[in-house]
């Protein structure tokens, strides 16, 4: 706190104070420090990440969470957990095209992350009513699932994807 008094314009110090308040269990004070830190545009992506996670845990404002996660992904593109959370939050906000774009921008997806990545892409495609693409991503998610628990989770997450439309097949009519 002494450093904060000495350097009142430091987003990193405000972020560190937010971390301390989190460790002490005072989420309201932590949120206040993180908000102060973000207003100062800190260089450290972790401040944005910690703020987004705290908002998520507290059921915080979706728009603020999306903004923070967008900044995390911009500053640390390889942090897949942030990218997945951003994709999920963008879908919740109805911004399916943005969600799909952010997911496709992933620099590298490790095999253990592939199933979740494809689930998120299926959900976003479904939200865009691109049902063939959604089903293709759903199939990729199923193929990428490695354990029984992961396969069950993939199926649970994909349950909301629309089933293929049934097209009637008719015999040709002859006059």
mmCIF file of C-alpha atoms in Angstrom:
data_model
loop_
_atom_site.group_PDB
_atom_site.id
_atom_site.type_symbol
_atom_site.label_atom_id
_atom_site.label_comp_id
_atom_site.label_asym_id
_atom_site.label_seq_id
_atom_site.Cartn_x
_atom_site.Cartn_y
_atom_site.Cartn_z
ATOM 1 C CA UNK A 1 0.000 0.000 0.000
ATOM 2 C CA UNK A 2 2.977 2.253 0.587
ATOM 3 C CA UNK A 3 4.048 1.692 -3.016
ATOM 4 C CA UNK A 4 0.571 2.621 -4.214
ATOM 5 C CA UNK A 5 0.881 5.914 -2.350
ATOM 6 C CA UNK A 6 4.304 6.532 -3.903
ATOM 7 C CA UNK A 7 3.196 5.520 -7.414
ATOM 8 C CA UNK A 8 -0.501 6.384 -7.703
ATOM 9 C CA UNK A 9 -0.445 6.029 -11.505
ATOM 10 C CA UNK A 10 0.821 2.437 -11.600
ATOM 11 C CA UNK A 11 -1.624 -0.115 -12.949
ATOM 12 C CA UNK A 12 0.755 -2.905 -11.957
ATOM 13 C CA UNK A 13 0.745 -1.840 -8.311
ATOM 14 C CA UNK A 14 -3.049 -1.555 -8.299
ATOM 15 C CA UNK A 15 -3.167 -5.024 -9.858
ATOM 16 C CA UNK A 16 -0.850 -6.378 -7.160
ATOM 17 C CA UNK A 17 -3.116 -4.856 -4.508
ATOM 18 C CA UNK A 18 -6.036 -6.596 -6.180
ATOM 19 C CA UNK A 19 -4.134 -9.872 -5.934
ATOM 20 C CA UNK A 20 -3.482 -9.285 -2.218
ATOM 21 C CA UNK A 21 -7.135 -8.534 -1.573
ATOM 22 C CA UNK A 22 -8.079 -11.738 -3.404
ATOM 23 C CA UNK A 23 -5.714 -13.712 -1.195
ATOM 24 C CA UNK A 24 -7.336 -12.072 1.824
ATOM 25 C CA UNK A 25 -10.783 -13.049 0.522
ATOM 26 C CA UNK A 26 -12.056 -9.492 -0.036
ATOM 27 C CA UNK A 27 -13.457 -9.733 -3.541
ATOM 28 C CA UNK A 28 -15.066 -6.291 -3.453
ATOM 29 C CA UNK A 29 -11.752 -4.627 -2.614
ATOM 30 C CA UNK A 30 -9.981 -6.791 -5.206
ATOM 31 C CA UNK A 31 -12.463 -5.737 -7.895
ATOM 32 C CA UNK A 32 -11.984 -2.089 -6.957
ATOM 33 C CA UNK A 33 -8.200 -2.404 -7.263
ATOM 34 C CA UNK A 34 -8.442 -4.255 -10.559
ATOM 35 C CA UNK A 35 -10.782 -1.589 -11.953
ATOM 36 C CA UNK A 36 -8.338 1.100 -10.849
ATOM 37 C CA UNK A 37 -5.508 -0.848 -12.454
ATOM 38 C CA UNK A 38 -7.350 -1.218 -15.755
ATOM 39 C CA UNK A 39 -8.127 2.495 -15.856
ATOM 40 C CA UNK A 40 -4.342 3.033 -15.833
ATOM 41 C CA UNK A 41 -3.811 0.604 -18.760
ATOM 42 C CA UNK A 42 -1.238 -1.702 -17.183
ATOM 43 C CA UNK A 43 1.267 -3.470 -19.407
ATOM 44 C CA UNK A 44 0.821 -6.800 -17.602
ATOM 45 C CA UNK A 45 -1.831 -9.063 -19.149
ATOM 46 C CA UNK A 46 -2.207 -10.842 -15.805
ATOM 47 C CA UNK A 47 -4.100 -7.863 -14.363
ATOM 48 C CA UNK A 48 -6.744 -8.250 -17.078
ATOM 49 C CA UNK A 49 -6.781 -12.023 -16.607
ATOM 50 C CA UNK A 50 -7.205 -11.867 -12.842
ATOM 51 C CA UNK A 51 -9.982 -9.286 -13.208
ATOM 52 C CA UNK A 52 -11.818 -11.412 -15.801
ATOM 53 C CA UNK A 53 -11.549 -14.551 -13.654
ATOM 54 C CA UNK A 54 -12.783 -12.699 -10.589
ATOM 55 C CA UNK A 55 -15.723 -11.284 -12.529
ATOM 56 C CA UNK A 56 -16.504 -14.767 -13.813
ATOM 57 C CA UNK A 57 -16.383 -16.245 -10.324
ATOM 58 C CA UNK A 58 -18.603 -13.503 -8.954
ATOM 59 C CA UNK A 59 -21.065 -13.573 -11.843
ATOM 60 C CA UNK A 60 -19.808 -10.132 -12.848
ATOM 61 C CA UNK A 61 -20.837 -7.998 -15.779
ATOM 62 C CA UNK A 62 -20.543 -9.856 -19.063
ATOM 63 C CA UNK A 63 -19.402 -6.808 -21.054
ATOM 64 C CA UNK A 64 -16.583 -6.051 -18.612
ATOM 65 C CA UNK A 65 -15.508 -9.702 -18.657
ATOM 66 C CA UNK A 66 -15.477 -9.777 -22.463
ATOM 67 C CA UNK A 67 -13.418 -6.575 -22.625
ATOM 68 C CA UNK A 68 -10.890 -7.913 -20.146
ATOM 69 C CA UNK A 69 -10.660 -11.284 -21.902
ATOM 70 C CA UNK A 70 -10.229 -9.611 -25.284
ATOM 71 C CA UNK A 71 -7.277 -7.723 -23.845
ATOM 72 C CA UNK A 72 -5.792 -10.918 -22.384
ATOM 73 C CA UNK A 73 -6.077 -12.723 -25.727
ATOM 74 C CA UNK A 74 -4.596 -9.737 -27.555
ATOM 75 C CA UNK A 75 -1.619 -9.577 -25.189
ATOM 76 C CA UNK A 76 -1.151 -13.317 -24.671
ATOM 77 C CA UNK A 77 -2.612 -15.101 -27.721
ATOM 78 C CA UNK A 78 -1.447 -18.533 -26.577
ATOM 79 C CA UNK A 79 -3.378 -18.529 -23.298
ATOM 80 C CA UNK A 80 -6.037 -20.970 -24.450
ATOM 81 C CA UNK A 81 -8.070 -20.880 -21.250
ATOM 82 C CA UNK A 82 -8.636 -17.154 -21.810
ATOM 83 C CA UNK A 83 -9.508 -17.768 -25.463
ATOM 84 C CA UNK A 84 -12.040 -20.464 -24.491
ATOM 85 C CA UNK A 85 -13.620 -18.237 -21.849
ATOM 86 C CA UNK A 86 -13.771 -15.369 -24.339
ATOM 87 C CA UNK A 87 -15.411 -17.598 -26.948
ATOM 88 C CA UNK A 88 -17.943 -18.807 -24.402
ATOM 89 C CA UNK A 89 -18.723 -15.288 -23.147
ATOM 90 C CA UNK A 90 -19.067 -13.956 -26.693
ATOM 91 C CA UNK A 91 -21.566 -16.742 -27.409
ATOM 92 C CA UNK A 92 -23.506 -15.885 -24.253
ATOM 93 C CA UNK A 93 -23.572 -12.273 -25.469
ATOM 94 C CA UNK A 94 -24.924 -13.444 -28.828
ATOM 95 C CA UNK A 95 -21.737 -12.414 -30.622
ATOM 96 C CA UNK A 96 -21.269 -15.745 -32.374
ATOM 97 C CA UNK A 97 -19.256 -14.435 -35.336
ATOM 98 C CA UNK A 98 -16.802 -12.739 -32.960
ATOM 99 C CA UNK A 99 -16.546 -15.922 -30.900
ATOM 100 C CA UNK A 100 -15.775 -18.034 -33.941
ATOM 101 C CA UNK A 101 -13.219 -15.506 -35.203
ATOM 102 C CA UNK A 102 -11.361 -15.399 -31.851
ATOM 103 C CA UNK A 103 -11.300 -19.185 -31.650
ATOM 104 C CA UNK A 104 -9.993 -19.533 -35.204
ATOM 105 C CA UNK A 105 -7.189 -17.062 -34.388
ATOM 106 C CA UNK A 106 -5.667 -19.468 -31.855
ATOM 107 C CA UNK A 107 -1.956 -19.784 -32.644
ATOM 108 C CA UNK A 108 -1.712 -23.431 -31.583
ATOM 109 C CA UNK A 109 -4.119 -25.888 -30.047
ATOM 110 C CA UNK A 110 -2.622 -28.724 -28.034
ATOM 111 C CA UNK A 111 -4.271 -32.147 -28.377
ATOM 112 C CA UNK A 112 -5.626 -31.977 -24.823
ATOM 113 C CA UNK A 113 -7.385 -28.676 -25.699
ATOM 114 C CA UNK A 114 -8.783 -29.687 -29.082
ATOM 115 C CA UNK A 115 -12.083 -31.155 -27.890
ATOM 116 C CA UNK A 116 -13.046 -28.001 -25.992
ATOM 117 C CA UNK A 117 -11.928 -25.809 -28.889
ATOM 118 C CA UNK A 118 -14.134 -27.692 -31.339
ATOM 119 C CA UNK A 119 -17.087 -27.660 -28.917
ATOM 120 C CA UNK A 120 -16.833 -23.875 -28.636
ATOM 121 C CA UNK A 121 -16.580 -23.572 -32.430
ATOM 122 C CA UNK A 122 -19.634 -25.822 -32.843
ATOM 123 C CA UNK A 123 -21.653 -23.710 -30.427
ATOM 124 C CA UNK A 124 -20.654 -20.481 -32.195
ATOM 125 C CA UNK A 125 -21.435 -21.931 -35.634
ATOM 126 C CA UNK A 126 -24.780 -23.173 -34.366
ATOM 127 C CA UNK A 127 -25.531 -19.675 -33.071
ATOM 128 C CA UNK A 128 -24.826 -18.359 -36.562
ATOM 129 C CA UNK A 129 -27.233 -20.999 -37.939
ATOM 130 C CA UNK A 130 -24.365 -22.568 -39.870
ATOM 131 C CA UNK A 131 -25.606 -26.019 -39.000
ATOM 132 C CA UNK A 132 -23.415 -28.034 -41.355
ATOM 133 C CA UNK A 133 -20.324 -26.294 -39.987
ATOM 134 C CA UNK A 134 -21.587 -26.773 -36.422
ATOM 135 C CA UNK A 135 -22.013 -30.493 -37.000
ATOM 136 C CA UNK A 136 -18.536 -30.700 -38.577
ATOM 137 C CA UNK A 137 -17.001 -29.053 -35.500
ATOM 138 C CA UNK A 138 -19.084 -31.313 -33.243
ATOM 139 C CA UNK A 139 -17.695 -34.363 -35.036
ATOM 140 C CA UNK A 140 -14.162 -32.990 -34.627
ATOM 141 C CA UNK A 141 -14.820 -32.443 -30.902
ATOM 142 C CA UNK A 142 -15.980 -36.033 -30.523
ATOM 143 C CA UNK A 143 -12.908 -37.309 -32.366
ATOM 144 C CA UNK A 144 -10.571 -35.173 -30.234
ATOM 145 C CA UNK A 145 -12.054 -36.292 -26.894
ATOM 146 C CA UNK A 146 -9.503 -38.584 -25.267
ATOM 147 C CA UNK A 147 -10.989 -39.989 -22.073
ATOM 148 C CA UNK A 148 -14.433 -41.340 -21.196
ATOM 149 C CA UNK A 149 -15.018 -38.339 -18.938
ATOM 150 C CA UNK A 150 -13.975 -35.944 -21.700
ATOM 151 C CA UNK A 151 -16.228 -37.724 -24.202
ATOM 152 C CA UNK A 152 -19.169 -37.451 -21.820
ATOM 153 C CA UNK A 153 -18.442 -33.757 -21.276
ATOM 154 C CA UNK A 154 -18.258 -33.163 -25.034
ATOM 155 C CA UNK A 155 -21.641 -34.839 -25.489
ATOM 156 C CA UNK A 156 -23.116 -32.770 -22.654
ATOM 157 C CA UNK A 157 -21.803 -29.540 -24.173
ATOM 158 C CA UNK A 158 -22.948 -30.495 -27.653
ATOM 159 C CA UNK A 159 -26.459 -31.421 -26.547
ATOM 160 C CA UNK A 160 -27.637 -27.929 -27.497
ATOM 161 C CA UNK A 161 -26.441 -28.231 -31.073
ATOM 162 C CA UNK A 162 -29.378 -28.667 -33.410
ATOM 163 C CA UNK A 163 -29.921 -32.095 -34.830
ATOM 164 C CA UNK A 164 -29.649 -32.445 -38.589
ATOM 165 C CA UNK A 165 -32.826 -31.489 -40.371
ATOM 166 C CA UNK A 166 -34.728 -34.417 -41.785
ATOM 167 C CA UNK A 167 -35.357 -34.001 -45.461
ATOM 168 C CA UNK A 168 -38.108 -35.975 -46.989
ATOM 169 C CA UNK A 169 -37.177 -38.257 -49.770
ATOM 170 C CA UNK A 170 -39.921 -38.629 -52.303
ATOM 171 C CA UNK A 171 -40.324 -40.975 -55.126
ATOM 172 C CA UNK A 172 -40.531 -39.068 -58.357
ATOM 173 C CA UNK A 173 -44.056 -38.627 -59.577
ATOM 174 C CA UNK A 174 -44.832 -39.571 -63.131
ATOM 175 C CA UNK A 175 -47.753 -38.085 -64.972
#
